[in-house]
mmCIF file of C-alpha atoms and ligand atoms in Angstrom:
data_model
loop_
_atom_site.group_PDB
_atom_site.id
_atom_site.type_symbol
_atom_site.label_atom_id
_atom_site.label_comp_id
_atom_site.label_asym_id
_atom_site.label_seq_id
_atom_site.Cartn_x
_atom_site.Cartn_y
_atom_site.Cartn_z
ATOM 1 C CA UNK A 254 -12.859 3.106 2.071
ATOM 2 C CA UNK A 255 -10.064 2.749 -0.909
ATOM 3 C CA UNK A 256 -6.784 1.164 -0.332
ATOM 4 C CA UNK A 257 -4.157 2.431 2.299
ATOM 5 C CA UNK A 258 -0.677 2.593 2.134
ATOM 6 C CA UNK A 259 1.169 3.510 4.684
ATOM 7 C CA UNK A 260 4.297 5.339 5.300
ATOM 8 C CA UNK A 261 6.731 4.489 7.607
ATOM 9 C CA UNK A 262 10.778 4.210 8.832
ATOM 10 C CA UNK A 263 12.945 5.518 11.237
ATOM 11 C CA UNK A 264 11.679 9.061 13.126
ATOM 12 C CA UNK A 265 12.940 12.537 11.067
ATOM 13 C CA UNK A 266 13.910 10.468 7.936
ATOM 14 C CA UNK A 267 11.736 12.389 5.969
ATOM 15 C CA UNK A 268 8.477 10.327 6.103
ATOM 16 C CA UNK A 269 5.866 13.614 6.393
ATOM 17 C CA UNK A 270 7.659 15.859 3.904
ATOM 18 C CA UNK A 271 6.917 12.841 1.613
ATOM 19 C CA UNK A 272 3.697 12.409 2.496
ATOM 20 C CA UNK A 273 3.218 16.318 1.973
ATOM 21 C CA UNK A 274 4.411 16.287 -1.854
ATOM 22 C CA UNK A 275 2.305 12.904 -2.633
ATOM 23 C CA UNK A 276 -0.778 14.579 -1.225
ATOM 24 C CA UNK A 277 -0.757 18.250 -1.788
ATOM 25 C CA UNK A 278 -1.065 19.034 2.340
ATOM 26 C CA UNK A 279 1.122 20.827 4.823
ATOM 27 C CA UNK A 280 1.636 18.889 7.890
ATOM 28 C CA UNK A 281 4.159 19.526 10.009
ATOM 29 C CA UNK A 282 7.838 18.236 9.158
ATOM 30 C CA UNK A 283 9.917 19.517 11.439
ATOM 31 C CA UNK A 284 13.281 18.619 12.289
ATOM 32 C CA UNK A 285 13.024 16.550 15.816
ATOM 33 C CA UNK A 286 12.071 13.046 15.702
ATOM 34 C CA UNK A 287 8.322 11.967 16.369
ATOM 35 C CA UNK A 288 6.956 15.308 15.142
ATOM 36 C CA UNK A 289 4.172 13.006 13.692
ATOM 37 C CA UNK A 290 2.556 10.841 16.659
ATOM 38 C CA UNK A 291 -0.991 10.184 15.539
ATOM 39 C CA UNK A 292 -1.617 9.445 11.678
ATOM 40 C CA UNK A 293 -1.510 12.330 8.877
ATOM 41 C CA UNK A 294 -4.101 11.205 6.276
ATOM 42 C CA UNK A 295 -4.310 12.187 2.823
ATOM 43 C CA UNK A 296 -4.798 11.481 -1.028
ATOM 44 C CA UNK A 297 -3.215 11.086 -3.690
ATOM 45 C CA UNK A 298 -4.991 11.214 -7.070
ATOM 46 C CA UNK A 299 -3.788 9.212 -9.958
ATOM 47 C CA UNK A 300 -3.835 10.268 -13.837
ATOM 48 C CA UNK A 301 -5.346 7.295 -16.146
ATOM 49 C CA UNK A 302 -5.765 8.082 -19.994
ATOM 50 C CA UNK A 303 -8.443 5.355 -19.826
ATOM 51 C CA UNK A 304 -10.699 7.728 -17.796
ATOM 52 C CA UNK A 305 -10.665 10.075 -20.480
ATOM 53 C CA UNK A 306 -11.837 7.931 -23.141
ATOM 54 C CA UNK A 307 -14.628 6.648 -20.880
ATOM 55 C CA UNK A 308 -15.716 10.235 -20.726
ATOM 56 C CA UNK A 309 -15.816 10.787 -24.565
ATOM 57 C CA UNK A 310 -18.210 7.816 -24.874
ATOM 58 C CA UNK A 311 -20.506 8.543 -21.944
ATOM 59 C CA UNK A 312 -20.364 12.024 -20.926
ATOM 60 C CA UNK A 313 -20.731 12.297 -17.686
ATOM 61 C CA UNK A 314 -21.767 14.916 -15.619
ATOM 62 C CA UNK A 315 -18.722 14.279 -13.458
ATOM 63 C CA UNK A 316 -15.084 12.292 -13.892
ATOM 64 C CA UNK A 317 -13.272 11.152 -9.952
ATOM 65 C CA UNK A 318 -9.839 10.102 -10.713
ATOM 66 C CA UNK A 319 -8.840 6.754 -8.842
ATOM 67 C CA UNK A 320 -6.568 7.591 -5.230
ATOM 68 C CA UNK A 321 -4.042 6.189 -2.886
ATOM 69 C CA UNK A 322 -5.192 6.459 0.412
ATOM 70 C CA UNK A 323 -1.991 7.670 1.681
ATOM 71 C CA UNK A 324 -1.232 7.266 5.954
ATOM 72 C CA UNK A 325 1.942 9.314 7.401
ATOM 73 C CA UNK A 326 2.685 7.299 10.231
ATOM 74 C CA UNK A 327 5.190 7.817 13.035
ATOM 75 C CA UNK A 328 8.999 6.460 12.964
ATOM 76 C CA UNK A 329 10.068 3.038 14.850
ATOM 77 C CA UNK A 330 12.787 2.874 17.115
ATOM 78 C CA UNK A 331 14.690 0.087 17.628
ATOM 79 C CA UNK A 332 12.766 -2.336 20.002
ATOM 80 C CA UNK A 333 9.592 -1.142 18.602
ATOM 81 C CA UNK A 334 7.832 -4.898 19.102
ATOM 82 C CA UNK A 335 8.885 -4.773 22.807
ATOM 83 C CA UNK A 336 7.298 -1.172 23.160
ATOM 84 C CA UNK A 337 10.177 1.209 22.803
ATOM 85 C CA UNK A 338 9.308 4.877 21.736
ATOM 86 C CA UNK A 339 5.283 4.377 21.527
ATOM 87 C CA UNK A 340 6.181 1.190 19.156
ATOM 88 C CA UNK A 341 3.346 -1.011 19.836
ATOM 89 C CA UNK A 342 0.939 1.504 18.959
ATOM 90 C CA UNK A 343 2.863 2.753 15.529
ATOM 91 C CA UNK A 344 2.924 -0.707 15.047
ATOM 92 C CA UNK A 345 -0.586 -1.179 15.105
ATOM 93 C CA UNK A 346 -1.016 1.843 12.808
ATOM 94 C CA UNK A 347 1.077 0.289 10.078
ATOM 95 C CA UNK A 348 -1.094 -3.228 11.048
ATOM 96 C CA UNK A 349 -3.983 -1.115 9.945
ATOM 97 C CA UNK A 350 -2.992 -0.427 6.165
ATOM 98 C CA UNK A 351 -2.695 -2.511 2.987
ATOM 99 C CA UNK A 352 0.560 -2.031 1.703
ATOM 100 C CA UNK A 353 3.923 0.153 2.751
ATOM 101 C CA UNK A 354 6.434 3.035 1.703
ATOM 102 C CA UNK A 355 9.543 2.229 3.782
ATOM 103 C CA UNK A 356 11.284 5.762 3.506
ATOM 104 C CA UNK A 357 15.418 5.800 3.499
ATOM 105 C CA UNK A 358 17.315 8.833 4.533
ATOM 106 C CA UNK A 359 20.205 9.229 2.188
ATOM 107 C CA UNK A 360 20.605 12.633 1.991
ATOM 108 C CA UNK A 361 23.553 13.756 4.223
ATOM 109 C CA UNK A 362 23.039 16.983 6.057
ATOM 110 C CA UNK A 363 24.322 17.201 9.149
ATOM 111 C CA UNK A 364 22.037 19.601 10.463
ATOM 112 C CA UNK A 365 19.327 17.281 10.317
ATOM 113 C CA UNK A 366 19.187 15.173 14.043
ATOM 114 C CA UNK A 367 19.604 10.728 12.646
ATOM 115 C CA UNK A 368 18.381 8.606 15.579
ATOM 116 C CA UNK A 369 21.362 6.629 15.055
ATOM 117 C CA UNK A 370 23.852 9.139 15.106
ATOM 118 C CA UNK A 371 25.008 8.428 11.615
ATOM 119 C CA UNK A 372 24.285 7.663 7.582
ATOM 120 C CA UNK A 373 23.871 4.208 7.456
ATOM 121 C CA UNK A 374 21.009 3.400 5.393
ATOM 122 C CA UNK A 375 21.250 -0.004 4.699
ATOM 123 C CA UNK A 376 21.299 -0.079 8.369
ATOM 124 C CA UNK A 377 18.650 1.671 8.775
ATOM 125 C CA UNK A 378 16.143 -0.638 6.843
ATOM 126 C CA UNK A 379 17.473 -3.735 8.538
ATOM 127 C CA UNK A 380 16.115 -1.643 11.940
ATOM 128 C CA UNK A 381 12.725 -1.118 10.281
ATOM 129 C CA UNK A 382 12.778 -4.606 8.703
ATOM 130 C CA UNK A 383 13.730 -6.403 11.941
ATOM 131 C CA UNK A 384 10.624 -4.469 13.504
ATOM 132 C CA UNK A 385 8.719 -5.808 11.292
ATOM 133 C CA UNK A 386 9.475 -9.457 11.246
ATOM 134 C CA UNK A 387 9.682 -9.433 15.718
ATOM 135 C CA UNK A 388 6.289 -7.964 15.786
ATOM 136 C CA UNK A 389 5.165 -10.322 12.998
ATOM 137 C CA UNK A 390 6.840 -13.348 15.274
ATOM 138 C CA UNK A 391 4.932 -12.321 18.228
ATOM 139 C CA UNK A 392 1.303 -12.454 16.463
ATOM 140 C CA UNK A 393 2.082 -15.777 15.222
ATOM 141 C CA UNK A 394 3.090 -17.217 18.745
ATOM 142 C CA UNK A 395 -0.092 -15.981 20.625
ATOM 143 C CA UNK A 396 -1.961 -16.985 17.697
ATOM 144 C CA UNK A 397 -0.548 -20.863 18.026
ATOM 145 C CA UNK A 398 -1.372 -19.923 22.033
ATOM 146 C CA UNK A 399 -4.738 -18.795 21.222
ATOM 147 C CA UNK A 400 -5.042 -21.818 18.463
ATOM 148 C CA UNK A 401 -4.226 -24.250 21.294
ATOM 149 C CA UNK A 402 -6.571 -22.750 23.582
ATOM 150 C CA UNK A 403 -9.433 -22.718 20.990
ATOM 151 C CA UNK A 404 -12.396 -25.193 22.138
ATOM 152 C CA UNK A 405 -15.185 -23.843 19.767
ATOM 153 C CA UNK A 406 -13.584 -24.036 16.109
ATOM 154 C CA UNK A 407 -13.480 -27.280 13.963
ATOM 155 C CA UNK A 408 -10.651 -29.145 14.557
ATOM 156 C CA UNK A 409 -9.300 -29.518 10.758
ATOM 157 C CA UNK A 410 -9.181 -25.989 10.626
ATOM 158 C CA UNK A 411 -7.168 -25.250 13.948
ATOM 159 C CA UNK A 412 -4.699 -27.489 12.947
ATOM 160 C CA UNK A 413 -4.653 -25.999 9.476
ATOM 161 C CA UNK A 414 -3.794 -22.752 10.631
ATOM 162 C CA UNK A 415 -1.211 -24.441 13.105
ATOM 163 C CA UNK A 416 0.434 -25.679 10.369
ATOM 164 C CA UNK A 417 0.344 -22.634 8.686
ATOM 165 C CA UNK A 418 1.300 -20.272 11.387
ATOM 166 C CA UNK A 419 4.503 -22.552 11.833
ATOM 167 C CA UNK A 420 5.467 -22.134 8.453
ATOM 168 C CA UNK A 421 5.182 -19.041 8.771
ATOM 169 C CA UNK A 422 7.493 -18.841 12.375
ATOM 170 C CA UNK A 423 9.738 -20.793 10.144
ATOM 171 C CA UNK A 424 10.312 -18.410 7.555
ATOM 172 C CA UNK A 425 10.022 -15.011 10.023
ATOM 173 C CA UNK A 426 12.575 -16.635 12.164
ATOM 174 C CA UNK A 427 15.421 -16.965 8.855
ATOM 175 C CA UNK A 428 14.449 -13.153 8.813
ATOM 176 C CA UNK A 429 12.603 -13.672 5.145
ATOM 177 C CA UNK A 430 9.566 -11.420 4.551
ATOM 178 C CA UNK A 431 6.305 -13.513 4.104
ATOM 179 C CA UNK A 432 5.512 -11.818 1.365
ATOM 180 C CA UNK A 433 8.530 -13.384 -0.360
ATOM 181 C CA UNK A 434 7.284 -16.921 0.710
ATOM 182 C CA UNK A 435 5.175 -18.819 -1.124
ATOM 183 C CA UNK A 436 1.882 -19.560 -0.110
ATOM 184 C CA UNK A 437 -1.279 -21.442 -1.934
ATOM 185 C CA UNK A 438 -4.148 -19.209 -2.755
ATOM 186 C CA UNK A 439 -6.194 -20.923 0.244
ATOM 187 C CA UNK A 440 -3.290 -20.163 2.358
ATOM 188 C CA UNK A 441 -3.187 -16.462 1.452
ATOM 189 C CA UNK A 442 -7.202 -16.008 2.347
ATOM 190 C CA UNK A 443 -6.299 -17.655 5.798
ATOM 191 C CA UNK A 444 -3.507 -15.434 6.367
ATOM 192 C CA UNK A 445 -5.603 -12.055 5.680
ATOM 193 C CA UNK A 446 -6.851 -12.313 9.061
ATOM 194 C CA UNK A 447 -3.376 -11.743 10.967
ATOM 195 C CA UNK A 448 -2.469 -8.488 9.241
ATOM 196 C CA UNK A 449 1.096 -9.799 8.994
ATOM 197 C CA UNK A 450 3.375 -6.551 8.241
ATOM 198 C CA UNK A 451 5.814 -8.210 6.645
ATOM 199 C CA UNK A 452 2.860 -9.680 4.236
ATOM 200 C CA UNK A 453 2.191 -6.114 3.206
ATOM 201 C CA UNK A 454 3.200 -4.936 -0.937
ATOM 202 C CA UNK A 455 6.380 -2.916 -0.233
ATOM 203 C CA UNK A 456 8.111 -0.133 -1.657
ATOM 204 C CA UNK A 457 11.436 1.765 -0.543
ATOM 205 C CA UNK A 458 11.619 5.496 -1.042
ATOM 206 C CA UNK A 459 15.503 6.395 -1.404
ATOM 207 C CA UNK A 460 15.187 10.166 -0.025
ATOM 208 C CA UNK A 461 17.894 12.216 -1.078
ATOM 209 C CA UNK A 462 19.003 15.684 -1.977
ATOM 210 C CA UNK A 463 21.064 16.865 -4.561
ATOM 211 C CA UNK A 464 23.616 18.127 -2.285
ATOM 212 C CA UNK A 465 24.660 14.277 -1.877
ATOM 213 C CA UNK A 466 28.466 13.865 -2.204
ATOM 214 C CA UNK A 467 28.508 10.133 -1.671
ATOM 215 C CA UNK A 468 27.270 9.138 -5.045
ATOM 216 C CA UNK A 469 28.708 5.660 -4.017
ATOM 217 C CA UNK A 470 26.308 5.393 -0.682
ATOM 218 C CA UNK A 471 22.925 6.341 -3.033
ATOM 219 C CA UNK A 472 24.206 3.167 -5.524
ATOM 220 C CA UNK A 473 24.898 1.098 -2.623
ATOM 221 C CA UNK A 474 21.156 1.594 -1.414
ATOM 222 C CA UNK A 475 19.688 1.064 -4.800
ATOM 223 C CA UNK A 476 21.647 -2.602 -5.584
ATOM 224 C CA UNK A 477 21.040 -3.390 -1.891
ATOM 225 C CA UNK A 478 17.311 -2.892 -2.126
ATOM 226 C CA UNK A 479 17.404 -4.445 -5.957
ATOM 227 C CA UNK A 480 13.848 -3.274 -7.845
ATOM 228 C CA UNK A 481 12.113 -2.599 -4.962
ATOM 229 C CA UNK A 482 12.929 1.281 -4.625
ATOM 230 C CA UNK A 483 12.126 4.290 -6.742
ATOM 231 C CA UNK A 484 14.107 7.782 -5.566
ATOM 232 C CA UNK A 485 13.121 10.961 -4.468
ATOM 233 C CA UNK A 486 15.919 13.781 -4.969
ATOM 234 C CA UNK A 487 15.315 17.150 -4.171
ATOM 235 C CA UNK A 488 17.035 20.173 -5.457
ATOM 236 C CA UNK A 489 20.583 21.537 -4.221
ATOM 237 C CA UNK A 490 19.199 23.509 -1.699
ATOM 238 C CA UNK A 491 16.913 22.078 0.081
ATOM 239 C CA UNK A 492 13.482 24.251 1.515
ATOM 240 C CA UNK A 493 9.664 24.860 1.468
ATOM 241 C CA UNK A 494 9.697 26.542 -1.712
ATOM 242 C CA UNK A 495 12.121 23.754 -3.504
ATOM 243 C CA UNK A 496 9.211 21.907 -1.995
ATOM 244 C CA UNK A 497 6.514 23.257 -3.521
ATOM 245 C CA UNK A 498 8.094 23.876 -6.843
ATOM 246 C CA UNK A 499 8.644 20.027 -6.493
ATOM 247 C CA UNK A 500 5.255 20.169 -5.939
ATOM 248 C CA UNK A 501 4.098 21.436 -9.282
ATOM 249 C CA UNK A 502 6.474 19.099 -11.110
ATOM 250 C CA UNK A 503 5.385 16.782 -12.872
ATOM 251 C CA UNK A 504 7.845 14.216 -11.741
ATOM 252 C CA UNK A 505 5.791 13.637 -8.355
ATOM 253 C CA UNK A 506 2.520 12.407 -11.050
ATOM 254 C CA UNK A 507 4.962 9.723 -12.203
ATOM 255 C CA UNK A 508 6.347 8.751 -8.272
ATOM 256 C CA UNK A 509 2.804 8.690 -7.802
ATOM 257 C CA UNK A 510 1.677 6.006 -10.476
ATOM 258 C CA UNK A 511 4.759 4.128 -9.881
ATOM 259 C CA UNK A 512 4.144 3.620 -6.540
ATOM 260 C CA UNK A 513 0.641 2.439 -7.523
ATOM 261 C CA UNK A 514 2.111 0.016 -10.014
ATOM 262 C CA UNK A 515 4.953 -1.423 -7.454
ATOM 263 C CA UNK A 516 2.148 -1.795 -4.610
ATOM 264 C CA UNK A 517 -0.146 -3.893 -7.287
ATOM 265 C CA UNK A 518 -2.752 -1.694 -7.048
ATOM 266 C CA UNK A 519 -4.855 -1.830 -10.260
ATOM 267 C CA UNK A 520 -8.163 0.136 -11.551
ATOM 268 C CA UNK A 521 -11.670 -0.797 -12.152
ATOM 269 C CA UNK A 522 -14.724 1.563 -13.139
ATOM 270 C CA UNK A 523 -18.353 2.200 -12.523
ATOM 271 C CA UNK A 524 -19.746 4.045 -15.227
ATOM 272 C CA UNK A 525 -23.009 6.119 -15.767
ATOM 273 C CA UNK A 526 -24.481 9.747 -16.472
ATOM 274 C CA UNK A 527 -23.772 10.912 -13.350
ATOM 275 C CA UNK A 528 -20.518 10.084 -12.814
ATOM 276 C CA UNK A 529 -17.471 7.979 -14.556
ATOM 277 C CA UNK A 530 -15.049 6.763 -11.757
ATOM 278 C CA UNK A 531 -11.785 5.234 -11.152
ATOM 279 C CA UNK A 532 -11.588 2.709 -8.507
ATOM 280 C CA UNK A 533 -7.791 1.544 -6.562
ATOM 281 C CA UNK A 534 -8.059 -2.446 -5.629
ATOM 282 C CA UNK A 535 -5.435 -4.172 -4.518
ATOM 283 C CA UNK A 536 -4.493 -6.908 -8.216
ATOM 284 C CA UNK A 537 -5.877 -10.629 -7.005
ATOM 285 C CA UNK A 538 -9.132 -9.114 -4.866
ATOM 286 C CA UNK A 539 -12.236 -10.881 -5.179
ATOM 287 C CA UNK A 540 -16.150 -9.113 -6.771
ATOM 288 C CA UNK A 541 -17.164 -8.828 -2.756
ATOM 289 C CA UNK A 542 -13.728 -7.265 -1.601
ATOM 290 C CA UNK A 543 -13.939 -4.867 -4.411
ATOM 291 C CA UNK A 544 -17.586 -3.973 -3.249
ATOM 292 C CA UNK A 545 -16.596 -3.255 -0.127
ATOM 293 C CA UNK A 546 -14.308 -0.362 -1.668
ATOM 294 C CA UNK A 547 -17.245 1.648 -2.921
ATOM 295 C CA UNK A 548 -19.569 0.869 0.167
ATOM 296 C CA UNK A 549 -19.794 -1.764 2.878
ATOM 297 C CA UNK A 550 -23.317 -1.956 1.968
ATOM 298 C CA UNK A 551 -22.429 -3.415 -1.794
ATOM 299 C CA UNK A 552 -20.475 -6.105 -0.070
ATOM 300 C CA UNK A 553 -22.858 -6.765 2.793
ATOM 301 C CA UNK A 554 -25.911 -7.643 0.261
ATOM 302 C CA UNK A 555 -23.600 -8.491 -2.834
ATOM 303 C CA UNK A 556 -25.923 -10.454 -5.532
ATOM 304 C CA UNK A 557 -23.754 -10.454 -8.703
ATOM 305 C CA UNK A 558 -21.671 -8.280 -10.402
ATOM 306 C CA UNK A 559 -22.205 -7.167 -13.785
ATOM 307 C CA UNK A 560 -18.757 -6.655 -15.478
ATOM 308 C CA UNK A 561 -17.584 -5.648 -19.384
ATOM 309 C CA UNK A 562 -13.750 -5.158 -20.094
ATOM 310 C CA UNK A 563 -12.300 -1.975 -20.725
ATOM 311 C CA UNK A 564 -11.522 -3.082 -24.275
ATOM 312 C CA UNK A 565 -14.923 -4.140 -24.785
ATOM 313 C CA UNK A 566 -16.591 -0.987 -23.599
ATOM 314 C CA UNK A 567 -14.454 1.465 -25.733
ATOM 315 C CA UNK A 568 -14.915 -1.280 -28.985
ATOM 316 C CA UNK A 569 -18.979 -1.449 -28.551
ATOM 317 C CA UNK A 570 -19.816 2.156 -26.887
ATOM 318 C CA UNK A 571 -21.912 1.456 -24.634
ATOM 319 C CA UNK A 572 -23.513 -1.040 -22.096
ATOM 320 C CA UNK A 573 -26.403 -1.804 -24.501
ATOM 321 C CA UNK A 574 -24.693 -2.804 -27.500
ATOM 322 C CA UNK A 575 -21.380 -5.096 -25.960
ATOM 323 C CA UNK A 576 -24.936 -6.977 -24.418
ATOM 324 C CA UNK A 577 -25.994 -7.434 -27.926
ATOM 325 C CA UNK A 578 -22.358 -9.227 -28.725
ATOM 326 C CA UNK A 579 -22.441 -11.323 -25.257
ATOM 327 C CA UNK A 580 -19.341 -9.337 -23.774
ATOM 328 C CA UNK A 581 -21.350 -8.707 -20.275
ATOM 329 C CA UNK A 582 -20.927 -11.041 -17.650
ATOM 330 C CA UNK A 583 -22.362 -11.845 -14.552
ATOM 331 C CA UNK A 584 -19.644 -12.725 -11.632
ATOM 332 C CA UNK A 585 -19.952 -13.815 -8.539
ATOM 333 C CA UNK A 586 -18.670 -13.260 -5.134
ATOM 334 C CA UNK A 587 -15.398 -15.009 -5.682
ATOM 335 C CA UNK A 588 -14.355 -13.495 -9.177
ATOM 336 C CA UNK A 589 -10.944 -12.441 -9.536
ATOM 337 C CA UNK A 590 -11.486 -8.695 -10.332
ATOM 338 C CA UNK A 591 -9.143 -7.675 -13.388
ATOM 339 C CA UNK A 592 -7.443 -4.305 -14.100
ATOM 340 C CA UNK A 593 -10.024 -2.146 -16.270
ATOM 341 C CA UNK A 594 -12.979 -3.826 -15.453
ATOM 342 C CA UNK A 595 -16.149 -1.742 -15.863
ATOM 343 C CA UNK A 596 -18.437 -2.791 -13.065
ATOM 344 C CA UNK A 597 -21.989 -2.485 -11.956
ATOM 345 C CA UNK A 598 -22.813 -4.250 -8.847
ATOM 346 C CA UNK A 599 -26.261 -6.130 -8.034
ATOM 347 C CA UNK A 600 -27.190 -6.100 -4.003
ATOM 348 C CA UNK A 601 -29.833 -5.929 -1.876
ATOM 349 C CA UNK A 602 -29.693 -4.831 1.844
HETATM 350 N N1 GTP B 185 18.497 18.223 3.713
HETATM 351 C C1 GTP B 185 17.367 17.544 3.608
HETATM 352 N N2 GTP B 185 16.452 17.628 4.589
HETATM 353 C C2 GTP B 185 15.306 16.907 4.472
HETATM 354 C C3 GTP B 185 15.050 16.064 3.352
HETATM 355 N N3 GTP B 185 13.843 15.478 3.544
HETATM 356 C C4 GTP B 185 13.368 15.926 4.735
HETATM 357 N N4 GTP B 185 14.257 16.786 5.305
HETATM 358 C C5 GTP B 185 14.134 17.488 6.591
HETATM 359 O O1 GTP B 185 14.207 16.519 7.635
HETATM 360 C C6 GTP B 185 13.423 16.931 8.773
HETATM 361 C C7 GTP B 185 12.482 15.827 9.155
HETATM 362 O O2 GTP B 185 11.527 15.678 8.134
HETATM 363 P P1 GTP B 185 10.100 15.028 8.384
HETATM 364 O O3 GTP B 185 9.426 14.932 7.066
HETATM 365 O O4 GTP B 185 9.403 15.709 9.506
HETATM 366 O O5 GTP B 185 10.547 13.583 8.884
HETATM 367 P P2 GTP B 185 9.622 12.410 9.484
HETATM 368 O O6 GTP B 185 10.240 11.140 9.035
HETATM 369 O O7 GTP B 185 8.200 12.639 9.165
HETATM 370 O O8 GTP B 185 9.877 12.620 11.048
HETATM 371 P P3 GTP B 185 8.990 12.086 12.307
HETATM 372 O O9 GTP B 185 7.558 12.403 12.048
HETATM 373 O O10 GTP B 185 9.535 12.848 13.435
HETATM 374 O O11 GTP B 185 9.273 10.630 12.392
HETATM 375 C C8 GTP B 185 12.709 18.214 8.355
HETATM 376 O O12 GTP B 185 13.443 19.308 8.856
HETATM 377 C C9 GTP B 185 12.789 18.174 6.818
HETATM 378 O O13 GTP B 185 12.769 19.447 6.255
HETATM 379 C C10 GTP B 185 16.052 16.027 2.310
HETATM 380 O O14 GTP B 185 15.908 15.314 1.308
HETATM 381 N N5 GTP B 185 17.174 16.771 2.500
HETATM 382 MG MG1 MG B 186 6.586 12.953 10.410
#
């Protein structure tokens, strides 16, 4: 349920200490690469005024702020896609989520082991990013292999997804992300299927200290990675409690919402007496894909969905009355959910 976002980069880059101020928990970040081997799993909740207004005009017995799923995954080794250091399976992991934080070590402390022997962070993405794109090659050549091989599909369609699956070999080979390439709507539902990493919403997380003295380096990173990036500097000296007082800033509320913004994550609501709630969906999702985020179930027997704007909500105060001036509508299965949408969803199972 809800959307994931995973973490990932090189091993003892800082990946779980991240994951521990986004979500509040104490897993172990200890300095020796692959401290984390399975998955860490948390949430992290995010603040939206809107919720608050919602509550003045309904009063609910209960508010639930909208999340990020948040996955701390292990780090990637060079020759990840072949197998190296566990890579297939951390691979797999990051398959498994919707959209990425690619942490960067920046901060320079020497007691802290690098992988690589040295502070080369611009480097160090083109590793993680050349992970990415090899594994991303090798599901699109079994799945021409398997494409070839297929005897039960229509035709049309296998050699639609040929095509497509070569375009996209095209583009992975030049070392471009597909999610910079641009595809047609139609070719974006076909694609959902192959979990492409590379397709994924990403965000870079500069992680650095204030004990930095290559000012330079931390520009460098930021104009090589262009918008993409938002930083994370800790205090002078670095340690738990810095950690927790970071913790209790509210600095890490705005990280938080800005890396819901830069994964296109956007809001919708279900309102009622019991409970007003905020609901993460990743911006283009369909009525049924949105269901699904609340409970298999409402996408399983989807009939309609109900939907009044945000706008239209707070304007007419309540469901009753924005009926009475035509601003509910009934969507179906393929609607393009928009951000602030109040829905309630029809289905039968
Ligand atoms: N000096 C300094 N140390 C840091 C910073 N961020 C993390 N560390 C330390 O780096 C070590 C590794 O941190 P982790 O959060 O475990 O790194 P990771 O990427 O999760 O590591 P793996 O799970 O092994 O891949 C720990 O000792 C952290 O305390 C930082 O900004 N500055
Ligand atoms: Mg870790």
């Amino acid at each position: 349920m809800g959307v994931k976002c995973g973490i990932i980069g090189l091993p003892n880059v800082g990946k779980s200490t991240i994951f521990n101020i986004l979500t509040n928990l104490s897993v172990p970040s200890l300095n020796f690469p692959f401290c984390t081997i399975n998955p860490n799993i948390g949430f992290s909740p995010i603040f939206d005024k809107r919720l608050l207004e919602l509550k003045k005009i309904i009063c609910p017995k209960k508010v639930t702020k909208t999340f990020i799923k948040i996955v701390d995954i292990a780090g990637l080794v060079p020759g990840a896609h072949k197998g190296e250091g566990l890579g297939n399976k951390f691979l797999d992991n990051i398959r498994g989520v919707d959209s990425l934080i690619h942490v960067v070590r920046v901060f320079q402390d020497e007691n802290i082991i690098h992988i690589q022997k040295k502070i080369d962070p611009i480097n160090d993405i083109k590793i993680i990013n050349t992970e990415l794109i090899f594994s991303d090659i090798e599901i699109c050549e079994k799945s021409l292999l398997l494409n070839k091989r297929n005897k039960y599909l229509d035709k049309n369609i296998l050699l639609q997804e040929r095509e497509l699956l070569k375009k996209c070999l095209l583009h992975l080979e030049k070392f471009s992300f597909l999610k910079d390439v641009k595809f047609s709507e139609i070719e974006l539902s076909f694609l959902k299927s192959f979990k492409f990493l590379t397709l994924k919403p990403t965000l870079f997380l500069i992680n650095s200290d204030s004990k930095i003295n290559d000012k330079l380096l931390l520009e460098r990173v930021k104009n090589f990675l262009k918008n993409d990036c938002i930083k994370i500097i800790f205090p002078t000296s670095y340690s738990t409690s810095d950690l927790i007082k970071r913790n209790q800033d509210t600095n890490i509320s705005e990280i938080i919402s800005s890396i819901y913004h830069n994964l296109n994550l956007k809001t919708f609501f279900t309102v009622g007496v019991k409970e007003v709630r905020a609901w993460p969906f990743l911006k283009n999702s369909s009525a049924v894909e949105v269901a699904k985020i609340i409970h298999s179930d409402f996408s399983k027997g989807f009939i309609r969905a109900k939907v009044i704007s945000y706008l239209d909500f707070i304007k007419y105060k309540s469901e009753s009355n924005a009926k009475k001036f035509g601003k509910i509508r009934l969507e179906g299965k393929d609607y393009i959910v928009k951000d602030g949408d109040i829905i309630h969803f029809l289905f039968n199972v």
